[in-house]
Short mmCIF file of C-alpha atoms and ligand atoms in Angstrom, two decimals:
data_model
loop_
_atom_site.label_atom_id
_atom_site.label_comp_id
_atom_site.label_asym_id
_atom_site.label_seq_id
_atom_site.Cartn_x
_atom_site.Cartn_y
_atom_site.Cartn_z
CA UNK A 1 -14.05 14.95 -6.58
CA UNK A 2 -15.70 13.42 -3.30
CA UNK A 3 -18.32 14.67 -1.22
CA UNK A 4 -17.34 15.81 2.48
CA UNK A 5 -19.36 13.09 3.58
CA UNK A 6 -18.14 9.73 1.60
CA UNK A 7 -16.91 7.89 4.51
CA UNK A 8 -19.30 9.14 7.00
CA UNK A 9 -19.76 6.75 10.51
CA UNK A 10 -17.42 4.32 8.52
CA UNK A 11 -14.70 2.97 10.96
CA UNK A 12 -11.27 2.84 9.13
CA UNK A 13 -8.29 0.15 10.79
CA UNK A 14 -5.05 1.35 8.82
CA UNK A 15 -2.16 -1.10 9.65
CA UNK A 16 1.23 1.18 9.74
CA UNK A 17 -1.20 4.30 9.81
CA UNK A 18 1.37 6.58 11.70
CA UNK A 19 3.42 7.23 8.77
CA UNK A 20 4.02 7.41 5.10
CA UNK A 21 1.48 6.35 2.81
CA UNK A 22 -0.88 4.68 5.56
CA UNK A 23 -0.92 7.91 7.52
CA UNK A 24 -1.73 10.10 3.88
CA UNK A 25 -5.17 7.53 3.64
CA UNK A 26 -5.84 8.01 7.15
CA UNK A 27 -5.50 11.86 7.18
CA UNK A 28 -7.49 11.92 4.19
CA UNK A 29 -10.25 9.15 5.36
CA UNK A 30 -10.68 11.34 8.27
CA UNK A 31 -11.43 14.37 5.91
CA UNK A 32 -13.99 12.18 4.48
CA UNK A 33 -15.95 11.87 7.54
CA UNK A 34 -14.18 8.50 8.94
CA UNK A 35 -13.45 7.35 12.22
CA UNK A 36 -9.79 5.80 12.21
CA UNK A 37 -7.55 3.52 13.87
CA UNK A 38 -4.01 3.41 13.11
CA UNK A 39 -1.70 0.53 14.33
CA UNK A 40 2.01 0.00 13.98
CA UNK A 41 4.84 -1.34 16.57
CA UNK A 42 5.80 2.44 17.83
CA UNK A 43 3.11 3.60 20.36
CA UNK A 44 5.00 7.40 20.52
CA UNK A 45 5.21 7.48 16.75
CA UNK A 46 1.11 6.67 16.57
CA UNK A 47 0.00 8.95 19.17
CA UNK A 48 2.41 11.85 17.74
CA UNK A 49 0.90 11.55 13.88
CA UNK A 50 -3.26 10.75 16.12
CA UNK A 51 -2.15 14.18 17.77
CA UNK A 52 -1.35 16.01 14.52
CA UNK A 53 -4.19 14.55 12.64
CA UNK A 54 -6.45 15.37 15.44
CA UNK A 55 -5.16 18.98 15.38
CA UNK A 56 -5.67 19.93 11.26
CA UNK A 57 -9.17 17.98 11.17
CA UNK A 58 -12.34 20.53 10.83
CA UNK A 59 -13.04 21.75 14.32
CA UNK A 60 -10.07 19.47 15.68
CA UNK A 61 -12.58 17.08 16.46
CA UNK A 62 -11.54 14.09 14.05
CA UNK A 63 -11.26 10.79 16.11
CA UNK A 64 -8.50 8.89 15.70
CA UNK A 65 -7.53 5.99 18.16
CA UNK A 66 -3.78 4.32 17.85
CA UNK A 67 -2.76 1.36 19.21
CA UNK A 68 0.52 -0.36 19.35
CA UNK A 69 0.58 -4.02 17.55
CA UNK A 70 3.22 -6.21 15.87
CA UNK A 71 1.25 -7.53 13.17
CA UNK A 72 3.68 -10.51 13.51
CA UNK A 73 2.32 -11.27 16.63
CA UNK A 74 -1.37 -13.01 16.06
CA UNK A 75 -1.95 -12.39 19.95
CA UNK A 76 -0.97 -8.85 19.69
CA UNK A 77 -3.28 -8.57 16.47
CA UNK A 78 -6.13 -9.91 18.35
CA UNK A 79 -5.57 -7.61 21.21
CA UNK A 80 -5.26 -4.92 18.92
CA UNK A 81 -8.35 -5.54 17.16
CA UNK A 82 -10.62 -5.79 20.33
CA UNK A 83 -9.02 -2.80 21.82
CA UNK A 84 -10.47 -1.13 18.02
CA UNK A 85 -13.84 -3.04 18.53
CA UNK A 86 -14.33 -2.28 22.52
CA UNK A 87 -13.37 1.93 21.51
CA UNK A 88 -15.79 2.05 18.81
CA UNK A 89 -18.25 -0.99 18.99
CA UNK A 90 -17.32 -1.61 14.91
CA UNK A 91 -14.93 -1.74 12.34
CA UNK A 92 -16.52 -1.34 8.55
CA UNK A 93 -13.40 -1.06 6.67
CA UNK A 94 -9.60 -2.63 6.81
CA UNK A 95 -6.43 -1.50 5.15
CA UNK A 96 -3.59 -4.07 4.82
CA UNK A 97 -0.73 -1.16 4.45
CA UNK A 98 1.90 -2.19 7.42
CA UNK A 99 4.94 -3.16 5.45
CA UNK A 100 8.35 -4.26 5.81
CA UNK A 101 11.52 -3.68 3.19
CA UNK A 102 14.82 -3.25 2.21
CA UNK A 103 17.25 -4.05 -0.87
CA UNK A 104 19.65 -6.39 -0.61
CA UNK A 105 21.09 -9.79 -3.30
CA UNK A 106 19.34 -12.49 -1.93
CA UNK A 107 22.03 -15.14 -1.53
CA UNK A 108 22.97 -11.99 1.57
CA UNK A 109 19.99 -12.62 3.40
CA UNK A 110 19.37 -14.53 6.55
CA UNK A 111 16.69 -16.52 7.86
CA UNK A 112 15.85 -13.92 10.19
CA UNK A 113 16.17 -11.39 7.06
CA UNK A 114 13.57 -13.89 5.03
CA UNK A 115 11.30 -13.66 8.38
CA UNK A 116 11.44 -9.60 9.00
CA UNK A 117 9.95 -9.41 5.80
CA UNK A 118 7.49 -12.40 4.95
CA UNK A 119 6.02 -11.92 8.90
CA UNK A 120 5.11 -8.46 8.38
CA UNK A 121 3.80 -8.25 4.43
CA UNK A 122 2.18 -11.79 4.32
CA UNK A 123 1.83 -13.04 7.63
CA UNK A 124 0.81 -10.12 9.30
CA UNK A 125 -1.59 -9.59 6.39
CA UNK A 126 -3.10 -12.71 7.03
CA UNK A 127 -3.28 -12.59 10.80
CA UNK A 128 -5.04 -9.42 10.64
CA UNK A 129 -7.65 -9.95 8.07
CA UNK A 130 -8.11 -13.68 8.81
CA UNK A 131 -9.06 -12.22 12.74
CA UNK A 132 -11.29 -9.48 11.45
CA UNK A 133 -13.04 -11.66 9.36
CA UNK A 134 -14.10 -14.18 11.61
CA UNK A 135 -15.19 -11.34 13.64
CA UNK A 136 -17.29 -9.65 10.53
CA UNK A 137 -18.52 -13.32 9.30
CA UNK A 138 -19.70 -14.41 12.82
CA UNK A 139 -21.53 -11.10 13.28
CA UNK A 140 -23.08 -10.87 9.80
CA UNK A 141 -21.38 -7.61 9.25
CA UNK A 142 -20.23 -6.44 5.82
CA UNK A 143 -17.14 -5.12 5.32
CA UNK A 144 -13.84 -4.04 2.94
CA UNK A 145 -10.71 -4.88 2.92
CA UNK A 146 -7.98 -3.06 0.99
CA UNK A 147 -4.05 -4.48 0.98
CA UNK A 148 -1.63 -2.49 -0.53
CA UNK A 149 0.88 -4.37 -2.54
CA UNK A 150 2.82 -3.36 -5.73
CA UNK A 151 3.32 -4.21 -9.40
CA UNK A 152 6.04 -6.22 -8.50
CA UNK A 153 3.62 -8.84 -6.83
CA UNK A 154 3.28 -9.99 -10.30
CA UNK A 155 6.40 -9.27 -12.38
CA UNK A 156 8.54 -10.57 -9.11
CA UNK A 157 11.67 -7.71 -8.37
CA UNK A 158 15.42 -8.99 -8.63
CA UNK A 159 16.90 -7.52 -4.89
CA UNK A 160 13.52 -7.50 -2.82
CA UNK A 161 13.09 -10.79 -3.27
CA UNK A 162 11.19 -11.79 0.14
CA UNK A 163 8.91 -8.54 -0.29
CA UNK A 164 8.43 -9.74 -3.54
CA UNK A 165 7.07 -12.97 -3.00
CA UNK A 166 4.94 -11.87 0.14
CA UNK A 167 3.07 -8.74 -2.10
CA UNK A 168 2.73 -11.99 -4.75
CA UNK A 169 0.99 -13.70 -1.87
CA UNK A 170 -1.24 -11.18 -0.48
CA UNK A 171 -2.14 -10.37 -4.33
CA UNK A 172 -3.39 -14.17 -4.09
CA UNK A 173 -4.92 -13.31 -1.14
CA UNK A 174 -7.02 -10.32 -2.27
CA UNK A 175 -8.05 -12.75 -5.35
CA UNK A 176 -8.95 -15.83 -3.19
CA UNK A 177 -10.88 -13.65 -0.53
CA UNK A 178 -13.11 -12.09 -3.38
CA UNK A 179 -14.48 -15.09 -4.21
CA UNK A 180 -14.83 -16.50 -0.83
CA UNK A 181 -16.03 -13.96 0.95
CA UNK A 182 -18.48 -12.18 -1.14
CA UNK A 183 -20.88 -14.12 -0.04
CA UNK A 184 -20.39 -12.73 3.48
CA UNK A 185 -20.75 -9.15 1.78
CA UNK A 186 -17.23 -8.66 2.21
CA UNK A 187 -15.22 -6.90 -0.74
CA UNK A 188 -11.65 -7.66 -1.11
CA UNK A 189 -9.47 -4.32 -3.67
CA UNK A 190 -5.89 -3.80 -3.57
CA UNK A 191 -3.42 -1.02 -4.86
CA UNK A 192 -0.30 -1.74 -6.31
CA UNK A 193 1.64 1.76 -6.04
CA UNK A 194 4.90 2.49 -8.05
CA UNK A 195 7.37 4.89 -6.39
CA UNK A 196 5.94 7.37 -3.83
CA UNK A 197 8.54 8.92 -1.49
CA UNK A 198 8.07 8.20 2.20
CA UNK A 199 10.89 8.12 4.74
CA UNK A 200 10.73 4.90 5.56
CA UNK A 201 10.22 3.29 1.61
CA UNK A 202 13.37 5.95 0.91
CA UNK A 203 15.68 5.40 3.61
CA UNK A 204 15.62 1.05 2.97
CA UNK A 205 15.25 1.18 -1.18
CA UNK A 206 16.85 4.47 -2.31
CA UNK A 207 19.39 5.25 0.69
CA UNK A 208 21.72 7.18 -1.99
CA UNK A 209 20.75 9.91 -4.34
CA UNK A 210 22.27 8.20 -7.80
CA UNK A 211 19.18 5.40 -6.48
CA UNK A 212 16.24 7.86 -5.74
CA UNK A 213 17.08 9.62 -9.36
CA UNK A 214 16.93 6.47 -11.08
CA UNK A 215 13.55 5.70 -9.20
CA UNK A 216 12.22 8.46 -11.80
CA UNK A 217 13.94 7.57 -14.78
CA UNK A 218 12.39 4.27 -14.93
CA UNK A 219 8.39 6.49 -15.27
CA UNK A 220 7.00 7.76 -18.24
CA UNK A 221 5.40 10.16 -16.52
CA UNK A 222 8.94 11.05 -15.28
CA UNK A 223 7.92 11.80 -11.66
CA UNK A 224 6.94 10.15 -8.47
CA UNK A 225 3.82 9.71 -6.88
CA UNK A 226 1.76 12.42 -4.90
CA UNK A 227 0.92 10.69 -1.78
CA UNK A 228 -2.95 12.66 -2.55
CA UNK A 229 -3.43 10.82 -5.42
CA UNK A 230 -2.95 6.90 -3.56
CA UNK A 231 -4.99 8.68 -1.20
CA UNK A 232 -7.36 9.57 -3.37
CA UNK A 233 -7.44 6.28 -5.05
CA UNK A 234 -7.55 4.48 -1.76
CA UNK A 235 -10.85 6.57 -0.76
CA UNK A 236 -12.64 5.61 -3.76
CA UNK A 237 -11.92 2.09 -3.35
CA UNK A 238 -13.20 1.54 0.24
CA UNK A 239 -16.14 3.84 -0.26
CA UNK A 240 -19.22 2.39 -1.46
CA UNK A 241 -19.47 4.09 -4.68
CA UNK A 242 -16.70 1.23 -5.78
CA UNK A 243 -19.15 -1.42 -4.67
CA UNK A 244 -18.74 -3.48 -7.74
CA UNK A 245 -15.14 -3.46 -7.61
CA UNK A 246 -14.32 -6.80 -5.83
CA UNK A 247 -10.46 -8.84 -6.09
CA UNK A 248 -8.95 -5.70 -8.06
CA UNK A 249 -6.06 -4.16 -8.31
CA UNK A 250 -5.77 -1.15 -9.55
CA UNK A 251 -1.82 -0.03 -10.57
CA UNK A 252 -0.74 3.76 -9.61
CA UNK A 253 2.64 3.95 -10.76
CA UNK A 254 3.00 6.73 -13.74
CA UNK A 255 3.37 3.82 -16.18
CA UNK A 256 6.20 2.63 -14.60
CA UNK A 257 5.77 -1.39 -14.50
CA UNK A 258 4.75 -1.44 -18.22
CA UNK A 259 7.77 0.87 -19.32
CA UNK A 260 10.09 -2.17 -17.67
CA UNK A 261 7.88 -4.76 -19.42
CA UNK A 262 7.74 -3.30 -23.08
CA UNK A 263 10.68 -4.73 -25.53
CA UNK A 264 11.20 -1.83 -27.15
CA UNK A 265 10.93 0.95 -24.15
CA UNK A 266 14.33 1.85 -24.62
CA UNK A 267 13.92 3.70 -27.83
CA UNK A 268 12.60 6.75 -25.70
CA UNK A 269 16.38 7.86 -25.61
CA UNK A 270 16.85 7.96 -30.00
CA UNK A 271 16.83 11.52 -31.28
CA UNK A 272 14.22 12.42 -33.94
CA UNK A 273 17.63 13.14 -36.43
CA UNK A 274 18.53 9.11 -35.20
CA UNK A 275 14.82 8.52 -36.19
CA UNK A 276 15.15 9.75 -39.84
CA UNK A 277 17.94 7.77 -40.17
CA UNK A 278 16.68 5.19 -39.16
CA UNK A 279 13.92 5.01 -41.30
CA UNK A 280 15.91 6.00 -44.63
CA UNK A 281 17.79 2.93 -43.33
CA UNK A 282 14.91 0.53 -43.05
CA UNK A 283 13.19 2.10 -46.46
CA UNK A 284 16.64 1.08 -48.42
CA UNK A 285 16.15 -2.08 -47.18
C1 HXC B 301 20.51 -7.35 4.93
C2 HXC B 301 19.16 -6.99 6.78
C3 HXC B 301 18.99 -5.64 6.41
C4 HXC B 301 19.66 -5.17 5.23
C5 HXC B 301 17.87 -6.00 8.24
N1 HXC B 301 18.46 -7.16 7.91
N2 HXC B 301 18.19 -5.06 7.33
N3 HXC B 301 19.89 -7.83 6.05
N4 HXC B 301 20.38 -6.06 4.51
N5 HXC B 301 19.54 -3.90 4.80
C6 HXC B 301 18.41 -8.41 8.65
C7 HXC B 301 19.04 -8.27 10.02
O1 HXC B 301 20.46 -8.38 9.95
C8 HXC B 301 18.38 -9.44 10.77
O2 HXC B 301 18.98 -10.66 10.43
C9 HXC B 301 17.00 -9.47 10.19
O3 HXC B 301 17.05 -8.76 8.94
C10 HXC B 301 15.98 -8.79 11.08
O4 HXC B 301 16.46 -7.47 11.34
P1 HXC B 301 15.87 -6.59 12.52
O5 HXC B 301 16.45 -5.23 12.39
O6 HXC B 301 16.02 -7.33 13.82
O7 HXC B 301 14.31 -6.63 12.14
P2 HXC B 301 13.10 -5.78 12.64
O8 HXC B 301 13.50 -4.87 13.76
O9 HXC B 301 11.99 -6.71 12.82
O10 HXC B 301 12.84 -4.80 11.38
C11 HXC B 301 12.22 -5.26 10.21
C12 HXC B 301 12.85 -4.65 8.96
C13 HXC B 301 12.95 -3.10 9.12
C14 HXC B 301 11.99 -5.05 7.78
C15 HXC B 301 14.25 -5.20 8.79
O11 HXC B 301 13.50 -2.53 7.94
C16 HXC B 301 11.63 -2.47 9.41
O12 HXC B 301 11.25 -2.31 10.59
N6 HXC B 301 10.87 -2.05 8.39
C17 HXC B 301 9.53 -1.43 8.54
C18 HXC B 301 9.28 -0.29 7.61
C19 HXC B 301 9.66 -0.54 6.18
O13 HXC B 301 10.41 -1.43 5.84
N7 HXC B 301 9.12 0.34 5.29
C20 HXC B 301 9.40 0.27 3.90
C21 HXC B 301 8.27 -0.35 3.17
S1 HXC B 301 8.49 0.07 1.50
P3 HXC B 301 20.13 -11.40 11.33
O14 HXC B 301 20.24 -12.75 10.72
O15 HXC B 301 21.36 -10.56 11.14
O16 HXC B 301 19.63 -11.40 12.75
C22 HXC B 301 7.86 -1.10 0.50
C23 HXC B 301 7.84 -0.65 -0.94
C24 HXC B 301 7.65 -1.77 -1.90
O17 HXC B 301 7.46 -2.11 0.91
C25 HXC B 301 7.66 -1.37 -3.35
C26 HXC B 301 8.54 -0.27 -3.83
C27 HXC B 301 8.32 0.10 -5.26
P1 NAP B 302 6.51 3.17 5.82
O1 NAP B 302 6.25 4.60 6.15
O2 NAP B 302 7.77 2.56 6.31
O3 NAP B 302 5.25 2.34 6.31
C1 NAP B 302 5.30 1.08 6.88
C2 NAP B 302 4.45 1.11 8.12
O4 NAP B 302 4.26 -0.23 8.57
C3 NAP B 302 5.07 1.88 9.27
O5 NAP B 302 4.13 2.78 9.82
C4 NAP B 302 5.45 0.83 10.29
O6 NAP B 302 5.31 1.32 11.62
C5 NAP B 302 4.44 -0.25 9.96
N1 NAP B 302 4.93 -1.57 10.34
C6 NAP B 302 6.10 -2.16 9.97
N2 NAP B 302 6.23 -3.34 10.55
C7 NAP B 302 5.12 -3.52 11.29
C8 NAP B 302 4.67 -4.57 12.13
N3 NAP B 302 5.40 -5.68 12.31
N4 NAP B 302 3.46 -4.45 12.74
C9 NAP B 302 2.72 -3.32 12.56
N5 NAP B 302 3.09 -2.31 11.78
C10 NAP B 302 4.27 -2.40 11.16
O7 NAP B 302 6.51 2.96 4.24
P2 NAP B 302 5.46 3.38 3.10
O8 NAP B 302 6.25 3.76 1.92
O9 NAP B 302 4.46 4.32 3.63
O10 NAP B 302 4.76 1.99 2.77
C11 NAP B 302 3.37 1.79 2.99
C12 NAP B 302 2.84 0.67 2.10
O11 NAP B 302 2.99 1.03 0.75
C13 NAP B 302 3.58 -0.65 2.26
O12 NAP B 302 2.66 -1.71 2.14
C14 NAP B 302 4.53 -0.66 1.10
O13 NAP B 302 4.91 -1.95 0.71
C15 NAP B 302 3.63 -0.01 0.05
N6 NAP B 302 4.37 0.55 -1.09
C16 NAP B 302 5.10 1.69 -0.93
C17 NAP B 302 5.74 2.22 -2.04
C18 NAP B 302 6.52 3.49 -1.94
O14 NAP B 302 7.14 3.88 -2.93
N7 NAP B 302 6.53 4.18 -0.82
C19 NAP B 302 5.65 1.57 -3.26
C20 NAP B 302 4.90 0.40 -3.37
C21 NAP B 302 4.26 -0.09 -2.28
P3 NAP B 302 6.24 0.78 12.82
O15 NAP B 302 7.63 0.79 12.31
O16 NAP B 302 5.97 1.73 13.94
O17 NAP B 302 5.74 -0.59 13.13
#
């Protein structure tokens, strides 16, 4: 579908880039011609996945430069971001993916619990694009920004509730930014992914199997997401074939948000011998 050459030149920041879903855009802008930097909190964890990715890249020559930042932290982001600038003089293209999560009632949760959550989804969102943008604004330089959120942000999630309301606010954020900062030639997208396997989404919302089956009974599609086809998705979005596309967000989740929304979803378990019963019963009527 893309030509070898989409994201050629273009420097790529992925926040949480050394695993799951961050690290299947990276790998995949780097096939695509990208230069990449990947951030996260675990320096061994980044420099293991730069390693690999370095290693399966054509002619092992892909560049890929990690550095350690708690996006928490708006010192550590700004350190972060001009260690990326000094390495490679530019940085055309941001993705908000760095994410923090777990299930649990609310009326459990801490303070602390509220913060671990809220600091890394909407406050380290925030920090990071706010610093970049200054940085693209005051140099004239266009730019895109993609934050990866999900459908929740706008139906709200009973059990996630602080991840829920900081996706809601970075889903504000993508929409407020578009407007704003178009005229600085900077494009705001976000994805809003259903249920795509990682370890670290797995291990804090589905730690049993009875959970991770249900994740799958809840898609029409009946299946999880291929981490190729966010990828995928993501690569269109930053390149410059989506131009046009500015303060979207485009849902890859099988179906699975509107399945929970419809009234009358449920009827996908009656038989087609319940349905002709059904019917003669209605028709008597
Ligand atoms: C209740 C919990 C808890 C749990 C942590 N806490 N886990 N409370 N239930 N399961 C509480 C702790 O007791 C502590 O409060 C506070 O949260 C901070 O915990 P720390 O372990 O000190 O936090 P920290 O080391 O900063 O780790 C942050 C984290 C952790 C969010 C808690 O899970 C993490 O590092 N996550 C990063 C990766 C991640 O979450 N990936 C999944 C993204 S998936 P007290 O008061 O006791 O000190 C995703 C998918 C969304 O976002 C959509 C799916 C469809
Ligand atoms: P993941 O592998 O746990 O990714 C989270 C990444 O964020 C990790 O690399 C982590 O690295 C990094 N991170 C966490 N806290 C950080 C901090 N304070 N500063 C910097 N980096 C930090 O989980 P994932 O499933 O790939 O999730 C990726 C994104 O997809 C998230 O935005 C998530 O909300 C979204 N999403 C996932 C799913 C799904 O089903 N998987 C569904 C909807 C949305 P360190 O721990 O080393 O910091």
């Amino acid at each position: 579908m893309f030509q070898d050459d989409l994201l050629k030149e273009k420097v790529v920041l992925v926040t949480g880039g050394g695993t799951g879903l961050g690290r299947a855009m990276a790998e995949r802008f780097l096939q695509l011609g990208a230069r990449l930097a990947i951030c996260g909190r675990r320096l061994d964890v980044l420099n293991q996945t730069a390693q690999e990715m370095r290693e399966a890249s054509p002619n092992k020559r892909g560049e890929i430069f990690p550095v350690a930042c708690d996006v928490r932290d708006p010192a550590q982001v700004e350190a972060m971001l001009d260690g990326v600038l000094g390495h490679y003089g530019r940085v055309d293209i941001l993705v908000n993916n760095a994410a923090g999560n777990f299930i649990s009632p609310t009326e459990r949760l801490s303070p602390r619990a509220v913060d671990a959550v809220v600091g890394i989804v909407l406050h380290g969102t925030l920090y990071v694009s706010l610093d970049l943008g200054k940085r693209w604004i005051a140099s004239g330089q266009s730019g895109v920004m993609l934050n990866i959120v999900t459908t929740y942000a706008w139906t709200g999630s009973a059990y996630v509730v602080p991840s829920a309301v900081a996706k809601a606010g970075v889903l504000a954020l993508t929409r407020s930014l578009a407007v704003e900062w178009a005229q600085y030639a900077i494009r705001q997208v976000a994805i809003a992914p259903g249920p795509f396997p990682t370890e670290g989404a797995w291990s804090r919302l589905a730690p049993t199997p009875d959970l991770a089956d249900h994740a799958i009974e809840r898609v029409p599609l009946r299946r999880v997401g291929d981490k190729s086809e966010l990828a995928n998705l993501a690569a269109y979005l930053v390149s410059d074939y989506a131009g046009y596309i500015n303060g979207e967000v485009v849902t890859i989740d099988g179906g699975e948000w509107l399945q929970g929304a419809g009234e009358f979803s449920d009827l996908r378990t009656v038989t087609s011998e319940q349905w002709d019963q059904l019917r003669d019963l209605m028709q008597k009527r």
